[in-house]
Amino acid sequence: MQITLETIDRVAGAIRSKIKDQPRLGLILGTGLGNLAESVEEPVILPYAEIPEWPVSTVMGHAGRLVIGRLEGQPVLVMQGRIHYYEGYSMQQVTLPVRVMQRLGIEILIVTNAAGAINPDFTPGDVMLITDNLNFSAMAGLNPLIGPNLDELGPRFPDMSQSYDRRLCELARQAARQADLPLREGVYVGLSGPSFESPADLRFLRLAGADAVGMSTVPEVIVARHGGTRVLGFSGISNKANLDGNTVTSHEEVLEAGRILVPKLETLIRAVLRVL
Ligand code: HPA
């Protein structure tokens, strides 16, 4: 199903009618990271099920609501729970929230996710600044921009040479240094899931240059960049990817790691918001 500008504007209008300030920043919280939304001040809370057309997240660890308010004085719109392609939604539905954010006037999107470490130096509990991504789903034809181009929102053939904004990356590095918080950096590879990768998949992904692997983020970033939104991305490393086939990956360990990762991500994101 093609999502039209009218649909996007109808959803944006429904949200706008419920909030006071225009949000400047969007924040998408990944699996197990939803508690970050608890820090939003003066929140207006909109459950996804009450927003017209909004896809509902069905995954454990995703609350499924918008929390709109202030963080470090900045007007923010937080997605407490994201939508994944593997839940059965189309790529356009998965990225509808980013389109709506763009129509609400959001300038910067901060994406977070839980990810498996392919880079052998990374361990669970690490935070990785995403400096670029590999999108095997889009390379295989699952690109959210397939279909008629919405010219009002962006060009037919958008550039993706700097998906992750260099200035925002630098602010994140400074924030990490000041907080004495080790920050990894690397390439995130987005796959469709929901099955975890086989050891052979992972060895291939390592050869292809990936440092962390997950089941989200890249479609949202493509749509954000199509519409000119600046992006900052963090992966919360939740588990070691199973390159040798001797460990088992589970959703429970991904959720568990979120408890360690949330305070680190909150420190970084708050510090970046303070200097924007
Ligand atoms: N693979 C894919 N997605 C993930 C992983 C993983 O190991 N960990 C968290 N999300």
PDB file of C-alpha atoms and ligand atoms in Angstrom:
ATOM      1  CA  MET A   1       0.000   0.000   0.000  1.00  0.00           C
ATOM      2  CA  GLN A   2       1.338   3.403  -1.032  1.00  0.00           C
ATOM      3  CA  ILE A   3       1.280   5.966   1.766  1.00  0.00           C
ATOM      4  CA  THR A   4       0.293   9.385   0.398  1.00  0.00           C
ATOM      5  CA  LEU A   5       1.176  12.866   1.572  1.00  0.00           C
ATOM      6  CA  GLU A   6      -2.481  13.323   2.569  1.00  0.00           C
ATOM      7  CA  THR A   7      -2.228  10.340   4.915  1.00  0.00           C
ATOM      8  CA  ILE A   8       1.014  11.604   6.422  1.00  0.00           C
ATOM      9  CA  ASP A   9      -0.472  15.065   6.951  1.00  0.00           C
ATOM     10  CA  ARG A  10      -3.624  13.640   8.511  1.00  0.00           C
ATOM     11  CA  VAL A  11      -1.524  11.749  11.087  1.00  0.00           C
ATOM     12  CA  ALA A  12       0.665  14.807  11.723  1.00  0.00           C
ATOM     13  CA  GLY A  13      -2.469  16.931  12.184  1.00  0.00           C
ATOM     14  CA  ALA A  14      -3.910  14.489  14.727  1.00  0.00           C
ATOM     15  CA  ILE A  15      -0.712  14.700  16.780  1.00  0.00           C
ATOM     16  CA  ARG A  16      -0.358  18.468  16.394  1.00  0.00           C
ATOM     17  CA  SER A  17      -3.845  18.982  17.803  1.00  0.00           C
ATOM     18  CA  LYS A  18      -2.759  17.297  21.053  1.00  0.00           C
ATOM     19  CA  ILE A  19       0.533  19.099  21.741  1.00  0.00           C
ATOM     20  CA  LYS A  20       1.614  22.611  22.751  1.00  0.00           C
ATOM     21  CA  ASP A  21       5.123  23.011  21.335  1.00  0.00           C
ATOM     22  CA  GLN A  22       6.424  21.955  17.960  1.00  0.00           C
ATOM     23  CA  PRO A  23       8.999  19.197  18.595  1.00  0.00           C
ATOM     24  CA  ARG A  24      12.475  19.913  17.273  1.00  0.00           C
ATOM     25  CA  LEU A  25      13.956  16.479  17.784  1.00  0.00           C
ATOM     26  CA  GLY A  26      12.657  12.974  17.236  1.00  0.00           C
ATOM     27  CA  LEU A  27      13.988  10.076  19.262  1.00  0.00           C
ATOM     28  CA  ILE A  28      13.336   6.424  18.397  1.00  0.00           C
ATOM     29  CA  LEU A  29      13.996   4.005  21.240  1.00  0.00           C
ATOM     30  CA  GLY A  30      15.079   0.482  20.391  1.00  0.00           C
ATOM     31  CA  THR A  31      14.391  -2.843  22.046  1.00  0.00           C
ATOM     32  CA  GLY A  32      14.825  -2.700  25.819  1.00  0.00           C
ATOM     33  CA  LEU A  33      15.677   1.015  25.697  1.00  0.00           C
ATOM     34  CA  GLY A  34      12.151   2.386  26.207  1.00  0.00           C
ATOM     35  CA  ASN A  35      12.820   3.556  29.768  1.00  0.00           C
ATOM     36  CA  LEU A  36      14.649   6.549  28.338  1.00  0.00           C
ATOM     37  CA  ALA A  37      11.223   8.044  27.668  1.00  0.00           C
ATOM     38  CA  GLU A  38      10.538   8.175  31.418  1.00  0.00           C
ATOM     39  CA  SER A  39      12.876  11.194  31.644  1.00  0.00           C
ATOM     40  CA  VAL A  40      10.757  13.371  29.351  1.00  0.00           C
ATOM     41  CA  GLU A  41       9.325  16.341  31.249  1.00  0.00           C
ATOM     42  CA  GLU A  42       5.725  17.578  30.983  1.00  0.00           C
ATOM     43  CA  PRO A  43       4.901  14.616  28.754  1.00  0.00           C
ATOM     44  CA  VAL A  44       1.877  14.277  26.530  1.00  0.00           C
ATOM     45  CA  ILE A  45       1.476  10.531  26.024  1.00  0.00           C
ATOM     46  CA  LEU A  46      -0.234   9.151  22.925  1.00  0.00           C
ATOM     47  CA  PRO A  47      -0.588   5.349  22.679  1.00  0.00           C
ATOM     48  CA  TYR A  48       0.048   4.244  19.097  1.00  0.00           C
ATOM     49  CA  ALA A  49      -3.358   2.566  18.964  1.00  0.00           C
ATOM     50  CA  GLU A  50      -4.989   5.995  19.419  1.00  0.00           C
ATOM     51  CA  ILE A  51      -3.163   7.650  16.522  1.00  0.00           C
ATOM     52  CA  PRO A  52      -4.845   7.148  13.125  1.00  0.00           C
ATOM     53  CA  GLU A  53      -2.822   4.990  10.661  1.00  0.00           C
ATOM     54  CA  TRP A  54       0.033   4.588  13.153  1.00  0.00           C
ATOM     55  CA  PRO A  55       1.446   1.048  13.092  1.00  0.00           C
ATOM     56  CA  VAL A  56       1.276  -0.669  16.471  1.00  0.00           C
ATOM     57  CA  SER A  57       4.425  -2.351  17.799  1.00  0.00           C
ATOM     58  CA  THR A  58       3.853  -5.958  18.739  1.00  0.00           C
ATOM     59  CA  VAL A  59       7.251  -6.867  20.188  1.00  0.00           C
ATOM     60  CA  MET A  60       7.956  -7.477  23.860  1.00  0.00           C
ATOM     61  CA  GLY A  61      10.182  -4.653  25.093  1.00  0.00           C
ATOM     62  CA  HIS A  62       8.413  -1.970  23.034  1.00  0.00           C
ATOM     63  CA  ALA A  63       5.792   0.035  24.948  1.00  0.00           C
ATOM     64  CA  GLY A  64       4.114   1.445  21.852  1.00  0.00           C
ATOM     65  CA  ARG A  65       3.459   5.090  22.597  1.00  0.00           C
ATOM     66  CA  LEU A  66       4.588   8.574  21.718  1.00  0.00           C
ATOM     67  CA  VAL A  67       5.939  10.663  24.548  1.00  0.00           C
ATOM     68  CA  ILE A  68       6.059  14.329  23.605  1.00  0.00           C
ATOM     69  CA  GLY A  69       7.594  16.874  25.945  1.00  0.00           C
ATOM     70  CA  ARG A  70      10.962  18.309  26.889  1.00  0.00           C
ATOM     71  CA  LEU A  71      14.382  16.826  27.496  1.00  0.00           C
ATOM     72  CA  GLU A  72      17.181  19.177  28.553  1.00  0.00           C
ATOM     73  CA  GLY A  73      14.856  22.011  27.591  1.00  0.00           C
ATOM     74  CA  GLN A  74      14.517  20.801  23.993  1.00  0.00           C
ATOM     75  CA  PRO A  75      11.063  19.978  22.608  1.00  0.00           C
ATOM     76  CA  VAL A  76      11.214  16.279  21.747  1.00  0.00           C
ATOM     77  CA  LEU A  77       8.952  13.617  20.328  1.00  0.00           C
ATOM     78  CA  VAL A  78       9.965  10.186  21.585  1.00  0.00           C
ATOM     79  CA  MET A  79       8.840   6.902  20.069  1.00  0.00           C
ATOM     80  CA  GLN A  80       8.767   4.543  23.016  1.00  0.00           C
ATOM     81  CA  GLY A  81       8.854   1.422  20.914  1.00  0.00           C
ATOM     82  CA  ARG A  82       9.490   1.187  17.191  1.00  0.00           C
ATOM     83  CA  ILE A  83       7.930  -0.751  14.363  1.00  0.00           C
ATOM     84  CA  HIS A  84       9.899  -3.471  12.574  1.00  0.00           C
ATOM     85  CA  TYR A  85       9.495  -4.872   9.087  1.00  0.00           C
ATOM     86  CA  TYR A  86       9.434  -8.416  10.513  1.00  0.00           C
ATOM     87  CA  GLU A  87       6.169  -7.652  12.313  1.00  0.00           C
ATOM     88  CA  GLY A  88       4.482  -7.809   8.919  1.00  0.00           C
ATOM     89  CA  TYR A  89       4.248  -4.108   8.139  1.00  0.00           C
ATOM     90  CA  SER A  90       5.367  -2.698   4.790  1.00  0.00           C
ATOM     91  CA  MET A  91       8.558  -0.640   4.625  1.00  0.00           C
ATOM     92  CA  GLN A  92       6.380   2.446   4.118  1.00  0.00           C
ATOM     93  CA  GLN A  93       4.371   1.698   7.247  1.00  0.00           C
ATOM     94  CA  VAL A  94       7.576   1.076   9.219  1.00  0.00           C
ATOM     95  CA  THR A  95       8.818   4.514   8.208  1.00  0.00           C
ATOM     96  CA  LEU A  96       5.508   6.420   8.434  1.00  0.00           C
ATOM     97  CA  PRO A  97       6.493   7.770  11.881  1.00  0.00           C
ATOM     98  CA  VAL A  98       9.601   9.414  10.393  1.00  0.00           C
ATOM     99  CA  ARG A  99       7.499  11.008   7.643  1.00  0.00           C
ATOM    100  CA  VAL A 100       5.106  12.324  10.269  1.00  0.00           C
ATOM    101  CA  MET A 101       8.002  13.717  12.302  1.00  0.00           C
ATOM    102  CA  GLN A 102       9.217  15.536   9.188  1.00  0.00           C
ATOM    103  CA  ARG A 103       5.787  17.092   8.657  1.00  0.00           C
ATOM    104  CA  LEU A 104       5.737  18.128  12.313  1.00  0.00           C
ATOM    105  CA  GLY A 105       8.916  20.105  11.625  1.00  0.00           C
ATOM    106  CA  ILE A 106      11.493  17.886  13.298  1.00  0.00           C
ATOM    107  CA  GLU A 107      15.054  18.811  12.277  1.00  0.00           C
ATOM    108  CA  ILE A 108      17.065  16.055  13.934  1.00  0.00           C
ATOM    109  CA  LEU A 109      16.316  12.366  14.421  1.00  0.00           C
ATOM    110  CA  ILE A 110      18.166  10.356  17.063  1.00  0.00           C
ATOM    111  CA  VAL A 111      17.850   6.628  16.434  1.00  0.00           C
ATOM    112  CA  THR A 112      18.785   3.950  18.938  1.00  0.00           C
ATOM    113  CA  ASN A 113      18.700   0.192  18.660  1.00  0.00           C
ATOM    114  CA  ALA A 114      19.791  -2.986  20.346  1.00  0.00           C
ATOM    115  CA  ALA A 115      22.413  -4.776  18.277  1.00  0.00           C
ATOM    116  CA  GLY A 116      24.629  -7.816  18.252  1.00  0.00           C
ATOM    117  CA  ALA A 117      28.403  -7.237  18.237  1.00  0.00           C
ATOM    118  CA  ILE A 118      30.097  -8.544  15.118  1.00  0.00           C
ATOM    119  CA  ASN A 119      33.290  -6.637  15.868  1.00  0.00           C
ATOM    120  CA  PRO A 120      35.169  -8.967  18.246  1.00  0.00           C
ATOM    121  CA  ASP A 121      36.404  -6.018  20.352  1.00  0.00           C
ATOM    122  CA  PHE A 122      32.850  -5.085  21.390  1.00  0.00           C
ATOM    123  CA  THR A 123      31.112  -6.507  24.444  1.00  0.00           C
ATOM    124  CA  PRO A 124      27.527  -6.400  25.737  1.00  0.00           C
ATOM    125  CA  GLY A 125      26.832  -3.094  27.480  1.00  0.00           C
ATOM    126  CA  ASP A 126      28.989  -1.082  25.029  1.00  0.00           C
ATOM    127  CA  VAL A 127      27.473   1.850  23.178  1.00  0.00           C
ATOM    128  CA  MET A 128      28.421   2.208  19.506  1.00  0.00           C
ATOM    129  CA  LEU A 129      28.116   5.495  17.647  1.00  0.00           C
ATOM    130  CA  ILE A 130      26.792   4.550  14.208  1.00  0.00           C
ATOM    131  CA  THR A 131      29.038   6.166  11.606  1.00  0.00           C
ATOM    132  CA  ASP A 132      27.504   4.419   8.587  1.00  0.00           C
ATOM    133  CA  ASN A 133      25.245   1.529   7.726  1.00  0.00           C
ATOM    134  CA  LEU A 134      24.973  -1.424   5.407  1.00  0.00           C
ATOM    135  CA  ASN A 135      21.470  -2.086   4.209  1.00  0.00           C
ATOM    136  CA  PHE A 136      21.148  -5.561   2.883  1.00  0.00           C
ATOM    137  CA  SER A 137      17.363  -5.308   2.988  1.00  0.00           C
ATOM    138  CA  ALA A 138      17.345  -2.299   0.661  1.00  0.00           C
ATOM    139  CA  MET A 139      20.015  -3.837  -1.578  1.00  0.00           C
ATOM    140  CA  ALA A 140      17.667  -6.780  -1.975  1.00  0.00           C
ATOM    141  CA  GLY A 141      14.762  -4.521  -2.961  1.00  0.00           C
ATOM    142  CA  LEU A 142      13.209  -3.664   0.411  1.00  0.00           C
ATOM    143  CA  ASN A 143      13.786   0.074   0.269  1.00  0.00           C
ATOM    144  CA  PRO A 144      11.118   2.295   1.876  1.00  0.00           C
ATOM    145  CA  LEU A 145      11.459   4.781  -1.004  1.00  0.00           C
ATOM    146  CA  ILE A 146      10.298   2.287  -3.657  1.00  0.00           C
ATOM    147  CA  GLY A 147       7.121   3.532  -5.348  1.00  0.00           C
ATOM    148  CA  PRO A 148       6.120   6.964  -6.626  1.00  0.00           C
ATOM    149  CA  ASN A 149       8.431   9.617  -5.170  1.00  0.00           C
ATOM    150  CA  LEU A 150       6.808  12.152  -2.859  1.00  0.00           C
ATOM    151  CA  ASP A 151       8.519  15.149  -4.475  1.00  0.00           C
ATOM    152  CA  GLU A 152       7.285  17.501  -1.744  1.00  0.00           C
ATOM    153  CA  LEU A 153       9.359  15.524   0.756  1.00  0.00           C
ATOM    154  CA  GLY A 154      12.593  14.779  -1.084  1.00  0.00           C
ATOM    155  CA  PRO A 155      14.310  13.833  -4.354  1.00  0.00           C
ATOM    156  CA  ARG A 156      13.827  10.629  -6.359  1.00  0.00           C
ATOM    157  CA  PHE A 157      17.474   9.652  -5.938  1.00  0.00           C
ATOM    158  CA  PRO A 158      18.606  10.912  -2.523  1.00  0.00           C
ATOM    159  CA  ASP A 159      22.270  10.993  -1.589  1.00  0.00           C
ATOM    160  CA  MET A 160      23.287   8.717   1.292  1.00  0.00           C
ATOM    161  CA  SER A 161      26.979   9.644   1.503  1.00  0.00           C
ATOM    162  CA  GLN A 162      26.604  11.092   5.011  1.00  0.00           C
ATOM    163  CA  SER A 163      23.593   9.388   6.511  1.00  0.00           C
ATOM    164  CA  TYR A 164      24.885   9.991  10.024  1.00  0.00           C
ATOM    165  CA  ASP A 165      25.537  13.703  10.475  1.00  0.00           C
ATOM    166  CA  ARG A 166      29.236  14.386  11.031  1.00  0.00           C
ATOM    167  CA  ARG A 167      28.685  17.352  13.307  1.00  0.00           C
ATOM    168  CA  LEU A 168      26.255  15.403  15.472  1.00  0.00           C
ATOM    169  CA  CYS A 169      28.735  12.492  15.620  1.00  0.00           C
ATOM    170  CA  GLU A 170      31.373  14.928  16.848  1.00  0.00           C
ATOM    171  CA  LEU A 171      29.010  16.230  19.542  1.00  0.00           C
ATOM    172  CA  ALA A 172      28.418  12.643  20.666  1.00  0.00           C
ATOM    173  CA  ARG A 173      32.180  11.999  20.880  1.00  0.00           C
ATOM    174  CA  GLN A 174      32.657  15.143  22.947  1.00  0.00           C
ATOM    175  CA  ALA A 175      29.769  14.158  25.214  1.00  0.00           C
ATOM    176  CA  ALA A 176      31.296  10.726  25.754  1.00  0.00           C
ATOM    177  CA  ARG A 177      34.724  12.177  26.569  1.00  0.00           C
ATOM    178  CA  GLN A 178      33.259  14.642  29.058  1.00  0.00           C
ATOM    179  CA  ALA A 179      31.229  11.936  30.776  1.00  0.00           C
ATOM    180  CA  ASP A 180      34.232   9.570  30.745  1.00  0.00           C
ATOM    181  CA  LEU A 181      32.068   7.049  28.958  1.00  0.00           C
ATOM    182  CA  PRO A 182      33.785   4.751  26.445  1.00  0.00           C
ATOM    183  CA  LEU A 183      32.142   5.093  23.052  1.00  0.00           C
ATOM    184  CA  ARG A 184      32.636   2.562  20.284  1.00  0.00           C
ATOM    185  CA  GLU A 185      32.167   3.515  16.651  1.00  0.00           C
ATOM    186  CA  GLY A 186      31.257   1.503  13.633  1.00  0.00           C
ATOM    187  CA  VAL A 187      29.017   0.314  10.849  1.00  0.00           C
ATOM    188  CA  TYR A 188      25.543  -1.017  11.642  1.00  0.00           C
ATOM    189  CA  VAL A 189      24.052  -3.601   9.327  1.00  0.00           C
ATOM    190  CA  GLY A 190      20.265  -3.739   9.176  1.00  0.00           C
ATOM    191  CA  LEU A 191      18.624  -7.043   8.323  1.00  0.00           C
ATOM    192  CA  SER A 192      14.952  -7.938   8.227  1.00  0.00           C
ATOM    193  CA  GLY A 193      14.980 -10.555  11.018  1.00  0.00           C
ATOM    194  CA  PRO A 194      13.181 -11.946  12.956  1.00  0.00           C
ATOM    195  CA  SER A 195      15.483 -14.970  12.991  1.00  0.00           C
ATOM    196  CA  PHE A 196      18.920 -14.216  14.354  1.00  0.00           C
ATOM    197  CA  GLU A 197      21.851 -14.682  11.980  1.00  0.00           C
ATOM    198  CA  SER A 198      23.570 -17.972  11.299  1.00  0.00           C
ATOM    199  CA  PRO A 199      27.326 -18.165  12.009  1.00  0.00           C
ATOM    200  CA  ALA A 200      27.933 -18.118   8.236  1.00  0.00           C
ATOM    201  CA  ASP A 201      25.752 -14.983   7.870  1.00  0.00           C
ATOM    202  CA  LEU A 202      27.814 -13.319  10.579  1.00  0.00           C
ATOM    203  CA  ARG A 203      31.192 -14.229   9.117  1.00  0.00           C
ATOM    204  CA  PHE A 204      29.970 -12.818   5.787  1.00  0.00           C
ATOM    205  CA  LEU A 205      28.739  -9.612   7.461  1.00  0.00           C
ATOM    206  CA  ARG A 206      32.092  -9.177   9.196  1.00  0.00           C
ATOM    207  CA  LEU A 207      33.877  -9.502   5.855  1.00  0.00           C
ATOM    208  CA  ALA A 208      31.453  -6.942   4.431  1.00  0.00           C
ATOM    209  CA  GLY A 209      32.564  -4.416   7.056  1.00  0.00           C
ATOM    210  CA  ALA A 210      29.804  -4.567   9.655  1.00  0.00           C
ATOM    211  CA  ASP A 211      30.556  -3.984  13.342  1.00  0.00           C
ATOM    212  CA  ALA A 212      27.058  -4.457  14.746  1.00  0.00           C
ATOM    213  CA  VAL A 213      23.914  -6.162  13.472  1.00  0.00           C
ATOM    214  CA  GLY A 214      20.233  -5.531  14.100  1.00  0.00           C
ATOM    215  CA  MET A 215      16.753  -5.638  12.632  1.00  0.00           C
ATOM    216  CA  SER A 216      15.821  -1.972  12.357  1.00  0.00           C
ATOM    217  CA  THR A 217      17.028   1.607  11.962  1.00  0.00           C
ATOM    218  CA  VAL A 218      18.249   1.673   8.357  1.00  0.00           C
ATOM    219  CA  PRO A 219      14.806   2.144   6.719  1.00  0.00           C
ATOM    220  CA  GLU A 220      14.086   5.001   9.134  1.00  0.00           C
ATOM    221  CA  VAL A 221      17.433   6.611   8.372  1.00  0.00           C
ATOM    222  CA  ILE A 222      16.883   6.375   4.598  1.00  0.00           C
ATOM    223  CA  VAL A 223      13.539   8.136   4.926  1.00  0.00           C
ATOM    224  CA  ALA A 224      14.980  10.711   7.318  1.00  0.00           C
ATOM    225  CA  ARG A 225      17.768  11.558   4.866  1.00  0.00           C
ATOM    226  CA  HIS A 226      15.367  11.592   1.914  1.00  0.00           C
ATOM    227  CA  GLY A 227      13.525  14.397   3.703  1.00  0.00           C
ATOM    228  CA  GLY A 228      16.697  16.246   4.749  1.00  0.00           C
ATOM    229  CA  THR A 229      16.459  15.345   8.457  1.00  0.00           C
ATOM    230  CA  ARG A 230      19.843  15.160  10.214  1.00  0.00           C
ATOM    231  CA  VAL A 231      20.495  11.841  11.947  1.00  0.00           C
ATOM    232  CA  LEU A 232      22.451  10.721  14.995  1.00  0.00           C
ATOM    233  CA  GLY A 233      22.488   6.984  15.735  1.00  0.00           C
ATOM    234  CA  PHE A 234      23.544   4.775  18.627  1.00  0.00           C
ATOM    235  CA  SER A 235      23.598   0.994  18.878  1.00  0.00           C
ATOM    236  CA  GLY A 236      23.358  -0.491  22.343  1.00  0.00           C
ATOM    237  CA  ILE A 237      25.409  -3.673  22.134  1.00  0.00           C
ATOM    238  CA  SER A 238      23.271  -6.339  23.758  1.00  0.00           C
ATOM    239  CA  ASN A 239      25.068  -9.551  22.855  1.00  0.00           C
ATOM    240  CA  LYS A 240      28.061 -10.978  21.074  1.00  0.00           C
ATOM    241  CA  ALA A 241      27.042 -12.173  17.648  1.00  0.00           C
ATOM    242  CA  ASN A 242      27.558 -15.878  17.336  1.00  0.00           C
ATOM    243  CA  LEU A 243      30.286 -16.079  14.697  1.00  0.00           C
ATOM    244  CA  ASP A 244      31.617 -19.447  15.829  1.00  0.00           C
ATOM    245  CA  GLY A 245      28.262 -21.133  16.380  1.00  0.00           C
ATOM    246  CA  ASN A 246      28.975 -21.927  20.045  1.00  0.00           C
ATOM    247  CA  THR A 247      26.585 -19.510  21.746  1.00  0.00           C
ATOM    248  CA  VAL A 248      22.842 -19.029  21.569  1.00  0.00           C
ATOM    249  CA  THR A 249      21.281 -15.582  21.056  1.00  0.00           C
ATOM    250  CA  SER A 250      17.968 -14.814  22.758  1.00  0.00           C
ATOM    251  CA  HIS A 251      15.527 -11.920  22.955  1.00  0.00           C
ATOM    252  CA  GLU A 252      15.761 -12.098  26.769  1.00  0.00           C
ATOM    253  CA  GLU A 253      19.457 -11.223  26.799  1.00  0.00           C
ATOM    254  CA  VAL A 254      18.738  -8.316  24.462  1.00  0.00           C
ATOM    255  CA  LEU A 255      16.145  -6.985  26.932  1.00  0.00           C
ATOM    256  CA  GLU A 256      18.480  -7.593  29.885  1.00  0.00           C
ATOM    257  CA  ALA A 257      21.311  -5.559  28.319  1.00  0.00           C
ATOM    258  CA  GLY A 258      18.909  -2.641  27.943  1.00  0.00           C
ATOM    259  CA  ARG A 259      19.052  -2.087  31.696  1.00  0.00           C
ATOM    260  CA  ILE A 260      22.785  -1.380  31.532  1.00  0.00           C
ATOM    261  CA  LEU A 261      22.541   0.570  28.302  1.00  0.00           C
ATOM    262  CA  VAL A 262      19.730   2.996  29.137  1.00  0.00           C
ATOM    263  CA  PRO A 263      21.710   5.140  31.640  1.00  0.00           C
ATOM    264  CA  LYS A 264      24.677   5.341  29.248  1.00  0.00           C
ATOM    265  CA  LEU A 265      22.488   6.355  26.315  1.00  0.00           C
ATOM    266  CA  GLU A 266      20.637   8.830  28.470  1.00  0.00           C
ATOM    267  CA  THR A 267      23.928  10.488  29.507  1.00  0.00           C
ATOM    268  CA  LEU A 268      25.039  10.793  25.888  1.00  0.00           C
ATOM    269  CA  ILE A 269      21.726  11.972  24.492  1.00  0.00           C
ATOM    270  CA  ARG A 270      21.187  14.528  27.274  1.00  0.00           C
ATOM    271  CA  ALA A 271      24.699  15.920  26.746  1.00  0.00           C
ATOM    272  CA  VAL A 272      24.118  16.279  23.001  1.00  0.00           C
ATOM    273  CA  LEU A 273      20.738  17.943  23.547  1.00  0.00           C
ATOM    274  CA  ARG A 274      22.319  20.446  25.926  1.00  0.00           C
ATOM    275  CA  VAL A 275      24.641  21.782  23.262  1.00  0.00           C
ATOM    276  CA  LEU A 276      22.253  21.818  20.298  1.00  0.00           C
TER     277      LEU A 276
HETATM  278  N1  HPA B   1      21.229  -9.956  15.699  1.00  0.00           N
HETATM  279  C1  HPA B   1      20.237  -9.229  15.151  1.00  0.00           C
HETATM  280  N2  HPA B   1      19.548  -8.316  15.822  1.00  0.00           N
HETATM  281  C2  HPA B   1      19.876  -8.124  17.102  1.00  0.00           C
HETATM  282  C3  HPA B   1      20.896  -8.845  17.736  1.00  0.00           C
HETATM  283  C4  HPA B   1      21.613  -9.814  16.986  1.00  0.00           C
HETATM  284  O1  HPA B   1      22.538 -10.500  17.485  1.00  0.00           O
HETATM  285  N3  HPA B   1      20.961  -8.402  19.017  1.00  0.00           N
HETATM  286  C5  HPA B   1      20.020  -7.444  19.142  1.00  0.00           C
HETATM  287  N4  HPA B   1      19.350  -7.262  17.987  1.00  0.00           N
END
